[in-house]
Coordinates of C-alpha atoms in Angstrom, one line a residue:
X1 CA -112.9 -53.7 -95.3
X2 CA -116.0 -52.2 -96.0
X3 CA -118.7 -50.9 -93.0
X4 CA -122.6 -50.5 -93.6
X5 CA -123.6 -47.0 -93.7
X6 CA -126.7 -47.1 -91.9
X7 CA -125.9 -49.6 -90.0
X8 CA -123.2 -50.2 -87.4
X9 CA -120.9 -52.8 -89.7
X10 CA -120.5 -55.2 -86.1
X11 CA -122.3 -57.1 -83.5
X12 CA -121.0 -54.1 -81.2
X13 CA -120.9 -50.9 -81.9
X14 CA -117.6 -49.0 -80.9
X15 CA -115.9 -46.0 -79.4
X16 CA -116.9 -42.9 -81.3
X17 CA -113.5 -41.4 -82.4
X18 CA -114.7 -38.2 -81.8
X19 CA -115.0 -38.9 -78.1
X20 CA -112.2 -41.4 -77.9
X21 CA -109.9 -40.6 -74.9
X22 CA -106.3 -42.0 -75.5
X23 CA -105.5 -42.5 -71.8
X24 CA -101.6 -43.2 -70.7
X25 CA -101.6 -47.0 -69.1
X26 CA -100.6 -46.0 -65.6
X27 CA -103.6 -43.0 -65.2
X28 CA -104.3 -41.8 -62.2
X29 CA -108.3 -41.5 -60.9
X30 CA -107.1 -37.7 -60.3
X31 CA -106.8 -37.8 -64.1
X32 CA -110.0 -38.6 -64.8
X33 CA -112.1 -35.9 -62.7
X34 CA -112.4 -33.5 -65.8
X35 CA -115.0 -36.2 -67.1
X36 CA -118.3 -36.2 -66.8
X37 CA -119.4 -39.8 -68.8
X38 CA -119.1 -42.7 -66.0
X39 CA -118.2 -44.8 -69.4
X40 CA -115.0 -42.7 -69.9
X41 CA -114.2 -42.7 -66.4
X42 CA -113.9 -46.2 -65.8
X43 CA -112.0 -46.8 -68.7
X44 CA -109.5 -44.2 -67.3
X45 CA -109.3 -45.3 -64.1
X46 CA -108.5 -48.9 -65.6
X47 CA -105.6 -49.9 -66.9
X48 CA -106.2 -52.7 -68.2
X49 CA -109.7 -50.8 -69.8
X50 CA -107.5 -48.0 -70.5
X51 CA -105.0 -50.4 -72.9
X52 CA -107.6 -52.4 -74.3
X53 CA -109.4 -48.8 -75.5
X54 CA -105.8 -47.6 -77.1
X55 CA -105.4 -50.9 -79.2
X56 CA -109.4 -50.8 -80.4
X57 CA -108.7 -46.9 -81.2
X58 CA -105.3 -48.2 -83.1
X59 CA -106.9 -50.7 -85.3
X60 CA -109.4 -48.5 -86.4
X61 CA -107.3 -46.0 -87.4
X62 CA -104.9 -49.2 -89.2
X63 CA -108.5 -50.0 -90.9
X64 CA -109.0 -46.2 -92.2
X65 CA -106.1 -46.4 -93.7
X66 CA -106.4 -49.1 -95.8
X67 CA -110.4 -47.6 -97.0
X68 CA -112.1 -45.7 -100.0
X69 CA -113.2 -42.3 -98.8
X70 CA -116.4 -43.6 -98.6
X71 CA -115.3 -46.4 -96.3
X72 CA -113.8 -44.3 -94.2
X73 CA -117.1 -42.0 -93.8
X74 CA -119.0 -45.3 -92.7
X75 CA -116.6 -46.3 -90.5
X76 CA -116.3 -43.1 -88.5
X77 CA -120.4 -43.2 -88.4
X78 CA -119.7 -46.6 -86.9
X79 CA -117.5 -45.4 -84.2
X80 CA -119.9 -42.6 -83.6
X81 CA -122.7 -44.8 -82.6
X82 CA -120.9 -46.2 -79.6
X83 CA -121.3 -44.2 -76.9
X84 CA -125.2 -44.5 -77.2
X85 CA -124.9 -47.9 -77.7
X86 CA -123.0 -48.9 -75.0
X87 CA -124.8 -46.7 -72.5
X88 CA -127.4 -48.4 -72.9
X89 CA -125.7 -51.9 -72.2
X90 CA -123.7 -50.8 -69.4
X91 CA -125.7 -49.1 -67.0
X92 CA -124.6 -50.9 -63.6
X93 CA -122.2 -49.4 -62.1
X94 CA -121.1 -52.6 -60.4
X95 CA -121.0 -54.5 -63.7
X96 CA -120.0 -51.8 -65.9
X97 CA -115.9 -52.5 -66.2
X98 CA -116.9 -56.0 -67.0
X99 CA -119.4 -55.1 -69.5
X100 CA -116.7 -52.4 -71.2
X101 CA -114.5 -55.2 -71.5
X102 CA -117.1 -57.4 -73.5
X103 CA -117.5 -54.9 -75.7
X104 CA -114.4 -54.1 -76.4
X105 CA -112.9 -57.7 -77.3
X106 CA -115.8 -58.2 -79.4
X107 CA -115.2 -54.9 -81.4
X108 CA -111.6 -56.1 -81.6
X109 CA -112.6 -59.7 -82.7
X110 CA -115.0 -57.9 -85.4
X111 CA -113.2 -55.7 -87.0
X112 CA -110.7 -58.2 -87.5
X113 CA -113.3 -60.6 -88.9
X114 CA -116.1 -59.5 -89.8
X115 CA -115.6 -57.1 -92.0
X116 CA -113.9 -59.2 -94.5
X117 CA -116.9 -61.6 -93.9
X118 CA -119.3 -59.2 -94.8
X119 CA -117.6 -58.8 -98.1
X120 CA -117.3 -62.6 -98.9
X121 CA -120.9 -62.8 -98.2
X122 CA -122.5 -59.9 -100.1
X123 CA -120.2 -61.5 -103.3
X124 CA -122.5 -64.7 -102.7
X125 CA -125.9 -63.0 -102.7
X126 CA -127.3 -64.0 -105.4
X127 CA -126.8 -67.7 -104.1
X128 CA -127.7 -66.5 -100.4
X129 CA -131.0 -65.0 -100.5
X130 CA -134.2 -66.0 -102.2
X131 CA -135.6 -63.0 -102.9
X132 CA -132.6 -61.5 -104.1
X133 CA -131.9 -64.2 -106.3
X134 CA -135.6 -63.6 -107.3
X135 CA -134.7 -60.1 -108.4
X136 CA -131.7 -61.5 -110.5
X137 CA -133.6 -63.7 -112.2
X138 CA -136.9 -61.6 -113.2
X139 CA -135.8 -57.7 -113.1
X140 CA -133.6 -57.1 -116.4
X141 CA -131.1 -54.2 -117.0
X142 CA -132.7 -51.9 -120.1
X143 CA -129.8 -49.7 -121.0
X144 CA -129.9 -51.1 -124.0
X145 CA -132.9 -49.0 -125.2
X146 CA -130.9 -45.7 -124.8
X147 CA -127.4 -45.2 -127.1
X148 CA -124.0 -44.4 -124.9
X149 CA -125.4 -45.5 -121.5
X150 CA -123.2 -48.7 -120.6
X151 CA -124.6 -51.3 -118.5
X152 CA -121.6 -51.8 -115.8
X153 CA -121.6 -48.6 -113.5
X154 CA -118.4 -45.9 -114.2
X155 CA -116.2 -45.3 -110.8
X156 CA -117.7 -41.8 -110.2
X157 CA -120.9 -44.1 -109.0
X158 CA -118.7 -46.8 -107.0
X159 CA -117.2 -44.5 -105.3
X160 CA -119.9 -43.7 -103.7
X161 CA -121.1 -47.0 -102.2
X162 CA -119.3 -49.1 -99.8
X163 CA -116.9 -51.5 -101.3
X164 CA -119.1 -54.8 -99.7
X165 CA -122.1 -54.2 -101.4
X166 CA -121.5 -55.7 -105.5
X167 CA -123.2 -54.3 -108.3
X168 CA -126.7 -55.9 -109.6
X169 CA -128.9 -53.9 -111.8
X170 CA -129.1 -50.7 -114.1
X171 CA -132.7 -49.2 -115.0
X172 CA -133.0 -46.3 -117.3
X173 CA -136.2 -44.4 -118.0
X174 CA -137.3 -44.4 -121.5
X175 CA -136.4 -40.6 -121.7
X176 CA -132.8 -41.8 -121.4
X177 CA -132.0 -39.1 -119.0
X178 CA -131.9 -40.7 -115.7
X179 CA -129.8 -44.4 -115.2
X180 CA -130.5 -45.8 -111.6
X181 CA -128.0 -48.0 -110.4
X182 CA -128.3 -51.1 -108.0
X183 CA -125.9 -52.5 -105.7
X184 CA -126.2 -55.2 -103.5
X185 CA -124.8 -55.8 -99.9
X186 CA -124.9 -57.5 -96.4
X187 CA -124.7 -54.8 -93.6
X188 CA -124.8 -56.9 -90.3
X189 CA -123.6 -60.4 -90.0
X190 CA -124.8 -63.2 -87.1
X191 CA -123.2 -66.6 -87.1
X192 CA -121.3 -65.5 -90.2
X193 CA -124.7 -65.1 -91.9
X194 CA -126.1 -62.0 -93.4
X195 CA -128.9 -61.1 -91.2
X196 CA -129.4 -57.6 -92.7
X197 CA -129.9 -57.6 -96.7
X198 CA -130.0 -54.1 -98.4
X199 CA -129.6 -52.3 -101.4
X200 CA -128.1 -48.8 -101.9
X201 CA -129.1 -47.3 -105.1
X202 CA -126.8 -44.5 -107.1
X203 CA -128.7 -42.1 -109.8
X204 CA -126.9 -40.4 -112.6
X205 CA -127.7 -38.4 -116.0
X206 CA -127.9 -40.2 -119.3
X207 CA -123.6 -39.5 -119.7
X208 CA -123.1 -40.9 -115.8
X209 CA -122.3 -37.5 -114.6
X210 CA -123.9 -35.9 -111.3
X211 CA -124.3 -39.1 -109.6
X212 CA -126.1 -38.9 -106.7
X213 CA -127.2 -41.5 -103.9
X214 CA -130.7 -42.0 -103.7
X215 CA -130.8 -44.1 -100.9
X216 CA -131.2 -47.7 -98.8
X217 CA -133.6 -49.9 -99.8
X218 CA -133.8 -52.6 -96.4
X219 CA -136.1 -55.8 -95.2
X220 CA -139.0 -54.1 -94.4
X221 CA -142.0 -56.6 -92.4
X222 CA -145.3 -55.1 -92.7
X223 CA -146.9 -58.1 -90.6
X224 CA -145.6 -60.7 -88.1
X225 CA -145.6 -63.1 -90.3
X226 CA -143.8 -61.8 -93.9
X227 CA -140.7 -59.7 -94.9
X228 CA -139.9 -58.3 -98.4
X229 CA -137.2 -56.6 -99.4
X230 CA -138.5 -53.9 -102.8
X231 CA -136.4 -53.7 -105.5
X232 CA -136.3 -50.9 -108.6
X233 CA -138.7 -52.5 -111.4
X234 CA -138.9 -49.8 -113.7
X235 CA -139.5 -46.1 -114.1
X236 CA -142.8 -44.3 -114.2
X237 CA -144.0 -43.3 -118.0
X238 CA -142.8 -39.9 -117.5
X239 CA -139.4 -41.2 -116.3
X240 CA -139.5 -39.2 -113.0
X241 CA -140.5 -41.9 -110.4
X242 CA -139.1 -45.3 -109.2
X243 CA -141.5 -48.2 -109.4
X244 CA -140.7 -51.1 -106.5
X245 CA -141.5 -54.2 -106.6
X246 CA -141.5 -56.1 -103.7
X247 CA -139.6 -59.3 -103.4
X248 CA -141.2 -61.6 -100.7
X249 CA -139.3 -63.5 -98.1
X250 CA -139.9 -66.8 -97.0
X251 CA -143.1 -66.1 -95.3
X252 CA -143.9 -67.4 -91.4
X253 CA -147.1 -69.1 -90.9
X254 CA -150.2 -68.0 -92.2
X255 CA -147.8 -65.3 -93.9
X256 CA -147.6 -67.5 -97.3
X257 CA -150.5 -65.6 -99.3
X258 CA -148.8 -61.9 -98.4
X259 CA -147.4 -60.0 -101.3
X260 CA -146.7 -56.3 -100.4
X261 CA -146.8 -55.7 -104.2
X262 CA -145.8 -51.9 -105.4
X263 CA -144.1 -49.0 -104.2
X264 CA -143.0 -45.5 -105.3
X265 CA -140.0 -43.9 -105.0
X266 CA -141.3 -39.7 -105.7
X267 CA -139.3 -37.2 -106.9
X268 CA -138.3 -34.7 -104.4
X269 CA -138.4 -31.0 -104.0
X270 CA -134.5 -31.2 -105.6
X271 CA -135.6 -32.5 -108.5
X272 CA -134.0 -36.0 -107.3
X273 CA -135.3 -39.6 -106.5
X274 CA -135.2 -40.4 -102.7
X275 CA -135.8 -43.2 -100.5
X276 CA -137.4 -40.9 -98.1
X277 CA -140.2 -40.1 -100.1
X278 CA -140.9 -44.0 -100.9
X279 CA -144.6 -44.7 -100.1
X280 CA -147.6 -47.7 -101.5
X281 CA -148.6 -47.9 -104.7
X282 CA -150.3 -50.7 -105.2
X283 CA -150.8 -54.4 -104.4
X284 CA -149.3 -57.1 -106.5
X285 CA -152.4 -57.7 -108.6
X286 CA -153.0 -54.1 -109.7
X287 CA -153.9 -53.5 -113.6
X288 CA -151.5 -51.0 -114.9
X289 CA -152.7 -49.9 -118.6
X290 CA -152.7 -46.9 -120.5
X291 CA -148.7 -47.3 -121.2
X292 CA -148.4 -48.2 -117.5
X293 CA -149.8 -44.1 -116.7
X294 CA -152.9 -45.7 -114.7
X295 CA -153.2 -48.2 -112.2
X296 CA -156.5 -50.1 -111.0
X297 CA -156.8 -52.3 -108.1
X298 CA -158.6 -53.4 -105.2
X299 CA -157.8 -53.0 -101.8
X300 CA -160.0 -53.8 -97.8
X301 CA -163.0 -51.3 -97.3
X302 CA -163.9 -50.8 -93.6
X303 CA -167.8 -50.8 -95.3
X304 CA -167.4 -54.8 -96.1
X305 CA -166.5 -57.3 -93.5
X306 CA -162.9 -58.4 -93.4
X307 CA -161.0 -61.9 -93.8
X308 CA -159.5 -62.7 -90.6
X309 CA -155.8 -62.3 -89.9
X310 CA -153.4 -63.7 -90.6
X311 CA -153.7 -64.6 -94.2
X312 CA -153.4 -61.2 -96.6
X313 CA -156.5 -62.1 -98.2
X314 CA -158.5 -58.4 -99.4
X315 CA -162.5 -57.7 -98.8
X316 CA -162.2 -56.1 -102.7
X317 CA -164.7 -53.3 -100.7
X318 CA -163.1 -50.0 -102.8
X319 CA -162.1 -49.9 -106.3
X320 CA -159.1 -47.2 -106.3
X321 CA -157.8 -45.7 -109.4
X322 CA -154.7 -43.9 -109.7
X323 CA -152.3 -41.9 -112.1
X324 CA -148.4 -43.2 -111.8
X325 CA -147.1 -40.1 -113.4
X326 CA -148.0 -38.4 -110.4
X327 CA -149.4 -41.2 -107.6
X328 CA -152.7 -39.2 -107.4
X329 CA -155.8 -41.1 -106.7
X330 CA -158.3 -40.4 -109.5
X331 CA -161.5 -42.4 -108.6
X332 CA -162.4 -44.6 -106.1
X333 CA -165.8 -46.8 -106.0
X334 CA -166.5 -48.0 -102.0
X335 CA -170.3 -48.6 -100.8
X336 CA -171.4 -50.8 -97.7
X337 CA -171.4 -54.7 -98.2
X338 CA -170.2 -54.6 -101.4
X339 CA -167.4 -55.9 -103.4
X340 CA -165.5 -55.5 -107.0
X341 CA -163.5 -57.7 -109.4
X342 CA -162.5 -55.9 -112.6
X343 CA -163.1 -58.4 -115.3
X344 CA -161.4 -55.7 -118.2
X345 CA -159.9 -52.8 -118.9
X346 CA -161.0 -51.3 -122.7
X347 CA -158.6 -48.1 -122.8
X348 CA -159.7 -47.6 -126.4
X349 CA -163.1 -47.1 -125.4
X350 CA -161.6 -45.8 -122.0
X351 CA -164.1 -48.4 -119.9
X352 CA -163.5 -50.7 -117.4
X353 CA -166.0 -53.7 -117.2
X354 CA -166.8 -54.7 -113.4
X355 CA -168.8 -56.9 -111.4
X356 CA -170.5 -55.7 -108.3
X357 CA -171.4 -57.9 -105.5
X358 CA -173.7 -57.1 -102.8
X359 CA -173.4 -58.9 -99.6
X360 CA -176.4 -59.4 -97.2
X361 CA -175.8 -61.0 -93.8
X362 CA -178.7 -62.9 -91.5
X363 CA -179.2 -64.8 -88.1
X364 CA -177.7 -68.0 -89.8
X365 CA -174.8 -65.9 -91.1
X366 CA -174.0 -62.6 -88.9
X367 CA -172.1 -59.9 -89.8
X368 CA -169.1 -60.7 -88.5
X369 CA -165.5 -60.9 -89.2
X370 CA -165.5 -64.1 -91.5
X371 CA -168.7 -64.0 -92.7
X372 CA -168.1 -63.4 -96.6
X373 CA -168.2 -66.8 -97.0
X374 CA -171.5 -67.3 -95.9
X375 CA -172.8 -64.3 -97.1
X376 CA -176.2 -64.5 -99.1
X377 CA -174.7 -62.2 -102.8
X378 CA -176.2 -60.7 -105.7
X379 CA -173.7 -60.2 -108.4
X380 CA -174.2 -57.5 -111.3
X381 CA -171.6 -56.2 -114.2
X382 CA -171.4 -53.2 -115.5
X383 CA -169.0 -50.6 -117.6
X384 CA -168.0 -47.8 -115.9
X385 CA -165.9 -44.7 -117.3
X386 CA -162.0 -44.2 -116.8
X387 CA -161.1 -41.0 -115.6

């Protein structure tokens, strides 16, 4: 019965075992001087508290037992987060046996329940959640391109992921020395739905050997009004970085035109792929050319009037140009009341063919936040150099 592992598996999070205090039924309030939390100290001066504590600390332990190592790991991070957790609920000292109670039944409920929920549900993902089913559908394993590396991930990579999240995706770089491996999982439930999608991802050489975890990829919301979860789409040319695509969710209103579009997963100082170093790349309409080692796109320029939110839409005000290999911006074109649209990209002759519109704003049509669309323009094309 698997546990998230950066996130606390139940709707409560419980005792650390660490601090767990295995107090005898019939304590006496003398007993329970030495300690200094007032959480511990009503649960010893209760026995009912006191009994209910014992059993919670028993079942976990029954749980442990029946785990991977790794499950075991994330389910003594769960316990650990509980005395945070519930200091934070139970902070009237009036109320507080009550509230120690509530959380205690529902941590005994959960891990009775839930957990084996949470497995049922991430084996239903791809029929659960849109975007994931999205990523199923459009993101293809490529193992195939490099001789020996099997699609299906060896144990020394299970191993190292919770047993609820299943197995999606394997991406190798085309220098065939670096496999990624996708798994995917629910990691909090609410009203037996998954209400917390992620994916852990496991790197390894070209024979599956030094595997490594390179981290959680989670529903990230970047306005009000969407949510995408970014999934590995394939590796940079010189098969060091992660390219992410982002998966939209169903989007709120006036969230339906939002598509977070790329990120990058860099390598780190180690030499490895991290989720910490995970950072923008581009929007979903960037050109990528010159084998995929240059991307072009458009982004808002604080020079050009913006749409109104919310809504996604771009000004187009700065032309940005960068290199994937190593996410470094190589040119960028930005003047006042102007915007771009790249009409084509010539890398034999290494141009890019643009148009250039200039805005210019009046009494009848102010510079203001919506006034693009009023704007009087003057539109030009030209050929520029790439860098």
């Amino acid at each position: 019965m698997p546990l998230s592992s950066s996130k606390p598996l139940l709707s409560m999070v419980v005792i650390a075992s660490s601090c767990m205090i295995s107090f005898a039924v019939d304590a006496q309030p003398q007993q329970c001087n030495h300690l200094t939390s007032a959480i511990d100290k009503t649960i010893c001066t209760s026995p009912a508290l006191t009994k209910m504590n014992n059993e919670l600390e028993q079942e976990y332990t029954k749980l442990k037992k029946s785990q991977t190592p790794v499950d075991q790991v994330v389910t003594t991070n769960t316990q650990n987060h509980w005395h945070e957790q519930i200091k934070k609920q139970c902070t009237q000292q009036k109320y507080m046996e009550g509230c120690i109670q509530l959380n205690i039944q529902r941590q005994l409920y959960d891990i009775k329940h839930n957990a084996t929920a949470l497995v049922t549900v991430s084996k239903k993902w791809q029929r659960l959640n849109g975007s994931l089913r999205e990523y199923a559908n459009s993101i293809k394993n490529n193992t195939q391109q490099c001789s020996g590396i099997t699609r299906r991930p060896p144990k020394n990579v299970t191993q190292l992921i919770p047993s609820q999240y299943v197995y999606a995706k394997s991406l190798v770089n085309t220098q065939c020395n670096t496999v990624i491996r996708t798994f995917v999982g629910c990691s909090t439930l609410k009203n037996n739905r998954c209400s917390n999608w992620q994916l852990k991802l496991v790197a390894t050489d070209a024979n599956n050997q030094h595997p490594y975890i390179v981290g959680t990829l989670a529903t990230t919301n970047r306005t009000g009004n969407s949510g995408a979860i970014f999934v590995p789409y394939k590796f940079s040319p010189n098969g060091k970085n992660v390219i992410l695509k982002a998966m939209m969710r169903p989007a709120g209103a006036g969230g339906g035109s939002i598509n977070y579009g790329y990120d990058v997963i860099i390598h780190n100082d180690k030499q490895q792929l991290s989720t910490t170093t995970q950072h923008y790349l581009a929007p979903a309409n960037a050109h990528f050319y010159s084998n995929g080692t240059r991307v072009a796109y458009l982004e808002n320029s604080p020079l050009l009037p913006n749409y109104p939110q919310p809504g996604g839409g771009s000004n187009k005000g700065k032309l940005v140009i960068k290199d994937v290999n190593t996410d470094e911006v190589l040119m960028t074109k930005e003047h006042t009341d102007t915007s771009y649209a790249i009409k084509n990209i010539n890398t034999k002759n290494h141009t890019m063919t643009i148009t250039t519109t200039r805005h210019r704003f009046s009494s009848k049509c102010p510079r203001t936040e919506d006034s693009l669309n009023c704007s009087t323009r003057t539109t030009t094309q030209e050929k520029i150099a790439l860098p």
